[in-house]
Structure formats: structure tokens, C-alpha cells
XYZ file of C-alpha atoms in Angstrom:
399
model
C -36.991 -14.608 -97.816
C -38.876 -11.686 -96.266
C -38.912 -11.271 -92.464
C -40.031 -8.511 -90.076
C -38.195 -7.852 -86.812
C -39.057 -5.836 -83.688
C -36.640 -4.964 -80.862
C -38.129 -3.671 -77.592
C -35.662 -2.398 -74.957
C -36.230 -1.705 -71.284
C -34.144 -0.085 -68.538
C -32.756 -2.738 -66.208
C -31.021 -0.011 -64.176
C -34.530 1.199 -63.309
C -33.528 4.855 -63.208
C -32.720 6.375 -66.604
C -36.251 6.015 -68.028
C -37.673 7.998 -65.128
C -36.119 11.141 -66.647
C -38.514 10.794 -69.585
C -41.473 11.459 -67.327
C -40.618 15.153 -67.102
C -38.426 15.517 -70.229
C -40.814 13.799 -72.621
C -39.376 12.513 -75.898
C -37.361 14.974 -77.970
C -36.913 14.784 -81.715
C -35.575 16.473 -84.808
C -36.463 17.048 -88.436
C -34.512 15.041 -91.009
C -34.378 14.735 -94.781
C -32.155 13.843 -97.734
C -29.954 16.186 -99.737
C -29.711 16.343 -103.540
C -27.115 13.554 -103.581
C -29.366 11.206 -101.624
C -27.475 11.499 -98.320
C -29.434 11.747 -95.084
C -29.151 15.074 -93.287
C -30.265 16.206 -89.834
C -32.370 19.318 -89.563
C -33.328 21.452 -86.595
C -34.563 20.059 -83.309
C -38.330 20.079 -82.954
C -39.690 22.986 -80.935
C -42.150 20.750 -79.097
C -41.459 17.232 -77.810
C -42.822 14.278 -79.765
C -44.239 13.015 -76.481
C -44.898 15.694 -73.834
C -43.453 15.420 -70.352
C -45.706 13.977 -67.680
C -45.724 13.944 -63.905
C -42.484 12.760 -62.198
C -44.270 9.615 -60.985
C -45.603 8.606 -64.412
C -43.501 5.507 -64.943
C -44.125 1.786 -64.590
C -42.291 -0.098 -61.856
C -40.645 -3.447 -62.665
C -43.590 -5.637 -61.542
C -45.981 -3.370 -63.482
C -43.891 -3.844 -66.635
C -44.103 -7.619 -66.144
C -47.891 -7.406 -65.751
C -48.269 -5.104 -68.768
C -45.710 -6.817 -71.032
C -48.338 -8.185 -73.427
C -49.894 -4.704 -73.709
C -46.497 -3.158 -74.493
C -45.791 -5.763 -77.176
C -49.247 -5.371 -78.711
C -48.936 -1.570 -78.768
C -45.660 -1.723 -80.701
C -46.987 -4.417 -83.051
C -50.052 -2.281 -83.753
C -47.810 0.619 -84.768
C -46.229 -1.699 -87.346
C -49.586 -3.001 -88.540
C -50.886 0.537 -88.966
C -47.931 1.430 -91.197
C -49.115 -1.244 -93.635
C -52.888 -0.988 -93.200
C -54.212 2.248 -91.698
C -56.931 1.829 -89.080
C -58.529 4.978 -90.465
C -59.115 3.112 -93.758
C -60.876 0.164 -92.127
C -64.466 1.111 -93.036
C -63.570 1.732 -96.679
C -61.615 -1.530 -96.837
C -64.528 -3.415 -95.310
C -66.955 -1.932 -97.815
C -64.648 -2.843 -100.683
C -64.395 -6.385 -99.342
C -68.195 -6.690 -99.227
C -68.539 -5.385 -102.793
C -65.870 -7.756 -104.088
C -67.713 -10.737 -102.585
C -70.929 -10.015 -104.429
C -74.195 -8.300 -103.531
C -76.330 -9.366 -100.638
C -73.639 -10.516 -98.220
C -75.448 -11.111 -94.912
C -72.902 -10.382 -92.178
C -75.423 -11.296 -89.484
C -75.018 -14.943 -90.484
C -71.263 -14.958 -89.905
C -69.882 -17.093 -87.128
C -67.599 -15.444 -84.555
C -64.677 -17.391 -86.003
C -65.291 -16.108 -89.527
C -65.888 -12.563 -88.333
C -62.574 -12.525 -86.421
C -60.688 -14.006 -89.380
C -62.022 -11.369 -91.781
C -61.384 -8.592 -89.250
C -57.781 -9.670 -88.760
C -57.232 -9.751 -92.504
C -58.751 -6.305 -93.004
C -56.720 -4.774 -90.180
C -53.478 -6.319 -91.383
C -52.521 -8.542 -88.467
C -50.357 -10.550 -90.850
C -47.907 -7.626 -90.598
C -47.182 -8.290 -86.917
C -43.441 -9.055 -86.784
C -42.038 -12.572 -87.118
C -39.247 -11.996 -84.552
C -39.410 -9.980 -81.342
C -36.330 -9.297 -79.214
C -36.763 -8.080 -75.633
C -33.679 -6.469 -74.091
C -32.769 -5.599 -70.462
C -34.998 -7.150 -67.845
C -36.252 -4.755 -65.135
C -39.111 -6.957 -63.913
C -37.443 -9.029 -61.194
C -38.661 -12.234 -62.843
C -37.559 -14.104 -65.996
C -38.923 -13.065 -69.358
C -42.042 -15.276 -69.831
C -42.253 -18.425 -71.956
C -45.142 -16.959 -73.961
C -46.647 -13.548 -74.647
C -50.332 -13.688 -75.539
C -51.373 -10.917 -77.917
C -55.162 -10.613 -78.076
C -55.421 -8.875 -81.445
C -53.258 -11.455 -83.193
C -55.280 -14.351 -81.828
C -52.127 -16.298 -81.005
C -48.971 -16.070 -78.944
C -45.350 -15.165 -79.308
C -43.279 -18.080 -78.027
C -39.870 -17.649 -76.427
C -37.205 -19.520 -78.382
C -33.933 -18.365 -76.807
C -32.912 -16.538 -73.653
C -29.713 -14.876 -72.499
C -29.897 -14.593 -68.712
C -28.279 -16.037 -65.584
C -29.560 -19.515 -66.402
C -27.667 -19.572 -69.712
C -24.742 -17.209 -68.976
C -23.665 -17.489 -65.343
C -23.355 -14.156 -63.563
C -24.776 -12.039 -66.391
C -26.405 -8.781 -65.296
C -30.040 -7.946 -65.995
C -28.896 -5.096 -68.260
C -27.411 -7.679 -70.654
C -30.395 -10.042 -70.786
C -32.020 -10.623 -74.180
C -34.933 -12.865 -75.167
C -36.092 -13.963 -78.611
C -39.777 -14.573 -79.359
C -41.363 -16.036 -82.501
C -44.883 -15.980 -83.869
C -46.583 -19.329 -83.362
C -47.371 -19.427 -87.080
C -43.815 -18.559 -88.139
C -43.779 -21.318 -90.771
C -46.600 -19.506 -92.615
C -44.941 -16.080 -92.414
C -41.900 -16.888 -94.558
C -41.428 -18.269 -98.064
C -43.315 -21.494 -98.823
C -41.249 -24.360 -97.467
C -41.287 -28.105 -97.667
C -42.209 -29.846 -94.422
C -38.649 -31.023 -93.908
C -36.966 -27.878 -95.245
C -37.821 -25.190 -92.684
C -35.284 -24.561 -89.940
C -34.449 -22.056 -87.221
C -31.347 -21.832 -85.064
C -30.785 -19.397 -82.177
C -27.699 -19.167 -79.993
C -25.654 -16.843 -77.787
C -22.461 -15.391 -79.238
C -19.958 -13.731 -76.883
C -17.986 -10.870 -78.431
C -14.695 -10.021 -76.752
C -14.009 -6.290 -77.242
C -10.594 -6.042 -75.563
C -8.616 -5.802 -78.804
C -10.821 -3.237 -80.600
C -9.439 -0.035 -79.087
C -7.627 0.909 -75.928
C -9.328 4.192 -74.975
C -12.832 2.748 -74.464
C -13.448 0.342 -71.608
C -13.664 -3.224 -72.905
C -16.410 -5.618 -71.902
C -17.789 -8.896 -73.210
C -20.949 -8.355 -75.262
C -23.621 -11.058 -75.383
C -25.301 -11.192 -78.768
C -28.388 -13.223 -79.637
C -27.901 -14.621 -83.139
C -30.767 -16.277 -85.010
C -30.862 -17.911 -88.445
C -34.120 -18.675 -90.202
C -34.223 -20.479 -93.510
C -35.464 -22.997 -96.002
C -32.933 -25.778 -96.534
C -33.703 -25.717 -100.242
C -33.741 -21.935 -100.685
C -32.904 -18.707 -98.846
C -31.946 -17.901 -95.271
C -31.619 -14.865 -93.001
C -29.257 -14.323 -90.066
C -30.041 -11.449 -87.694
C -28.655 -10.495 -84.290
C -30.241 -8.671 -81.362
C -27.587 -6.620 -79.575
C -26.857 -4.409 -76.585
C -23.301 -3.135 -76.946
C -21.148 -1.930 -74.045
C -21.978 1.323 -72.269
C -18.504 2.858 -72.775
C -19.467 3.580 -76.398
C -21.700 6.423 -75.203
C -18.544 8.507 -74.697
C -16.966 7.682 -78.054
C -15.818 10.286 -80.579
C -16.216 10.084 -84.367
C -12.891 8.305 -84.931
C -13.605 5.752 -82.201
C -17.038 5.077 -83.661
C -15.452 4.476 -87.075
C -13.094 1.927 -85.514
C -16.046 0.316 -83.764
C -18.133 0.071 -86.945
C -15.206 -1.521 -88.786
C -14.917 -4.052 -85.970
C -18.657 -4.703 -86.119
C -18.445 -5.295 -89.867
C -15.599 -7.787 -89.400
C -17.471 -9.543 -86.583
C -20.632 -9.860 -88.692
C -18.625 -11.271 -91.592
C -17.007 -13.884 -89.347
C -20.362 -14.898 -87.836
C -22.417 -14.687 -91.021
C -24.661 -11.992 -89.497
C -26.475 -9.955 -92.135
C -28.121 -7.330 -89.951
C -27.951 -6.229 -86.311
C -30.714 -4.446 -84.416
C -30.848 -3.014 -80.927
C -29.007 -0.740 -78.524
C -25.587 0.189 -79.949
C -24.876 3.043 -77.506
C -23.689 5.124 -80.473
C -25.182 6.817 -83.523
C -25.191 4.399 -86.463
C -26.476 6.937 -88.936
C -22.940 8.236 -89.466
C -22.684 5.444 -92.047
C -25.037 4.538 -94.895
C -25.219 1.002 -93.480
C -26.779 2.248 -90.250
C -30.075 3.868 -89.340
C -31.889 5.255 -86.304
C -35.271 4.539 -87.887
C -38.069 6.924 -88.872
C -40.268 8.008 -85.975
C -43.765 6.479 -85.970
C -46.581 6.926 -83.477
C -49.673 6.376 -85.653
C -50.630 10.059 -85.845
C -51.121 11.578 -89.325
C -49.269 14.775 -88.347
C -46.020 12.903 -87.605
C -45.952 10.849 -90.803
C -43.264 11.611 -93.425
C -44.106 14.196 -96.077
C -42.644 14.582 -99.538
C -41.538 17.808 -101.205
C -41.163 18.168 -104.980
C -38.526 20.823 -105.810
C -39.074 23.169 -108.748
C -38.284 21.485 -112.097
C -37.519 18.174 -110.423
C -39.109 14.745 -110.805
C -37.651 13.394 -107.558
C -39.582 13.994 -104.343
C -37.543 14.710 -101.224
C -38.863 13.115 -98.005
C -39.041 15.015 -94.750
C -39.534 13.048 -91.566
C -39.022 13.008 -87.806
C -36.468 11.056 -85.821
C -36.327 10.789 -82.045
C -33.386 11.018 -79.722
C -33.077 7.624 -78.121
C -31.571 8.433 -74.739
C -33.525 9.662 -71.737
C -32.233 13.255 -71.850
C -32.892 13.774 -75.565
C -29.325 14.483 -76.629
C -28.003 11.325 -78.331
C -28.841 8.417 -80.637
C -28.199 4.902 -79.338
C -30.919 2.697 -80.854
C -30.899 1.538 -84.442
C -29.925 -1.084 -86.981
C -26.753 -1.971 -88.836
C -26.890 -3.652 -92.249
C -23.660 -5.635 -92.517
C -24.735 -7.479 -95.685
C -25.304 -5.092 -98.594
C -25.234 -7.768 -101.310
C -27.871 -10.319 -100.293
C -29.983 -8.215 -97.940
C -32.198 -5.159 -98.441
C -34.614 -3.250 -96.260
C -38.186 -3.407 -97.541
C -41.610 -2.250 -96.454
C -43.976 0.710 -96.811
C -42.735 4.272 -97.284
C -39.722 5.546 -95.405
C -39.711 2.601 -92.992
C -38.838 0.442 -95.988
C -35.681 2.515 -96.443
C -34.649 3.229 -92.864
C -36.661 1.070 -90.488
C -38.823 2.671 -87.792
C -38.538 3.720 -84.163
C -41.577 3.467 -81.935
C -42.594 4.054 -78.334
C -41.098 4.020 -74.869
C -44.298 4.738 -72.963
C -47.518 2.743 -72.664
C -50.192 5.011 -74.083
C -53.128 3.297 -72.367
C -51.507 3.935 -68.981
C -49.821 7.236 -69.802
C -46.609 5.961 -68.232
C -43.037 5.352 -69.401
C -41.437 1.901 -69.287
C -38.097 2.569 -71.036
C -35.533 5.246 -71.817
C -35.162 3.889 -75.397
C -37.716 3.381 -78.190
C -38.438 0.156 -80.017
C -36.801 -0.465 -83.396
C -38.566 -2.176 -86.295
C -37.348 -3.304 -89.683
C -38.442 -5.596 -92.487
C -35.789 -7.237 -94.626
C -35.536 -9.385 -97.734
C -32.678 -11.874 -97.901
C -31.539 -13.619 -101.069
C -28.696 -15.473 -99.358
C -28.740 -19.125 -100.390
C -28.449 -21.773 -97.699
C -25.451 -24.122 -97.788
C -27.642 -26.971 -98.990
C -29.176 -24.846 -101.748
C -25.735 -23.711 -102.913
C -24.553 -27.332 -102.862
C -27.479 -28.463 -105.008
C -26.915 -25.645 -107.504
C -23.244 -26.615 -107.721
C -24.236 -30.256 -108.306
C -26.525 -29.225 -111.175
C -23.754 -27.100 -112.717
C -21.285 -29.989 -112.476
C -23.850 -32.335 -113.978
C -24.271 -30.000 -116.951
C -20.516 -29.970 -117.461
C -20.323 -33.758 -117.306
C -23.526 -34.282 -119.302
C -23.958 -31.185 -121.475
C -27.304 -30.653 -123.149
C -27.427 -31.601 -126.817
């Protein structure tokens, strides 16, 4: 089962993201060493996104009004990683040639033209799941988000807010959205075999370690699967703020606790705001920076007398002051789950924007995080059926 996931955070405190207006977005060079370990390089001399005027940020009501534009912008970054917009004309010409000479495009209906255009531009690569985290808008996250390019909506399936968790703060709100055509985005399923379950899981952190302030964490857990085949369980998270002051040993303790929690809940991968750098472990990643510009794409160096190319890429600091890494993903399941996708994003995921380019204004102090995963975990029913077949072969062995 192959599924793409996008996590878009906001700043419910309505203050931290305003620092980005003058600071811009800072980044660093990164690569791999000869042993295949990721290594940080020097900070970039110029910001990935230049600073703007102090007033260049969206207020809460503006974010609510522009939410569909923000979602579409981040989805388009993902689409462009798979199918470059700059290749559109060549792809269109190839499509015409493959469909025989004399294709009269003037006779196409609007419906056919839009369908072909969406296929050529790769709208099928828009993510299956979208998590929205922290609500600064003053109103609930909407039931639907209409994305014009996709030609359909993202539908809200689960919500963590005051209506579902009494007294929860806006900073801890999380919403899960699904593509309307989700059943066509995963492995072929029988009509009665496809299922999806989303629920809130409360994680009590009091017993993890004494030095960091404990606080309940509200985690949105979702399982998607085919009753007769594979399933995927992913969680959208925003861990407690006290982790921002953690040292290396405390982060190790925290990661061990996260691993144990994921094992107990059957969570294969977490994505979101961890308030600590996950790239200190091979199971974690900050994501490769993407903004659609050719000059920021990863490059590959081939050392002398070597057949293995070494990638060089950018990563962005994910706090407002450009000094720390909070956003990322954590792969708890290393047996039945792997990251997939094009280029470096298929190895490390990707980190996107925190400002709306069409407006030239910031809406968050953290970037979005994207990943695509492939799960080979069998559902309980599939495992049961396999066991039945094995028992049947024991009882009735083939001649």
C-alpha cells in the first residue's frame, strides 16, 4: 500500500511566525558521508526566503480565507517534484504524438481538456492525507477544502478541538483531511474491503523523564487499509513545548519512549511538530527543502574513482529564528514500511513553505512536511486468511 501524506502547521499563538517577516527562512547545506550517514554542512550565506516588511504576515481571519490557497500551494510543490511544470509542453507534445497524427485539440470538450491537463501536470500526486495543526483562525477548521487545480475537495474526517477534547487549546488542535477519491488512490480494493479509521490518542508524558515539564499530548492516529491485503497506520503529532529545551540525552530518552508508544499503538510513522531534531537518529528526518526552483534542487557529486554519487541538498531551520529543527517525521516501523518517491524526497521526505507566495506574506513559523510511504503490513484479516490456508495445507497436504 502506497500513500502520500502532507502536514501543514500554523502558529496558534499568533506571534512566533511574525519573526519570519524580517528574519526570512534560514537554511543549511547537507549531504551524506562515505558511510552513508547524513551530515550537516555550513549555514547558507543567504536566506532561502528573504526577509520582508514587519507587517508581511497573514492575520488569523486572512489565513481562514486563504486556507485553500495555502493547501493548493503546498500540494503543487509535491506535484512538481513528480512532474515538473517546466516539462509540460514537451509532455503534451509527446502525448499528442503517442495518440496518432492529426489530433484536433479544437474539438475537445472542456471536460476532456481538463482531464488530460490534470494527467499531464500530475495532479494524481496530490497527497492522500492532509493534517492541519494549530488553529489560529478563530473559527473551526472547515468541513471541506476545495482545491481548484485538483477538481475536487479534501474532506475533513477527524478533528481534535474543543468539541472533541474539552478544554483543549488551539495550539493542540489537529484536523485530518482526505481526498474525495481516496479509494482510487490506494491499492485496488474490493467494494467491501476498503476501510479507514481515525481517532484521538492521548499520550501521558509524566513518566518519561523528570527534568522536562510533562503534558498530555493529543495525537491523531489514522489507519487506512484493505481488509484482504495491506494497511498503513500514521499519526499526526504536535509534541509538548518543553522538548525545545532538551539536551541530547533527554532527546534519546524521548525517542525511545516514542518508539515504545508507536509499538503499543501500532503506529508505523509519525509526522508533524516534534519540538526537537529527529535527524539525530536514522529513523528520523527533517525533510529535504523544496520550493520548486531549479537552483534549490538537490545535486549529485561523483567522487574520483567512485561509482556512488553523493547528494548535496538544502534543509531549512524550522523555528522562527532559524536556529533549531522541530518539524519532521519519525519512522517507527522499519520492517514493513519504507519511504518512497522521487529523488531525495523518497529517502528523507520534504519540507515546504511557511509563507503564501501569491500574497508575499507568512502564515506560520514552521514549514510543511511531506512524505510518501509504502506499507507491506498485512491486516489482521489478511493474516488470518493466510494462517487458515497454511493450516489447510497441513491438514490436507498437496499430493
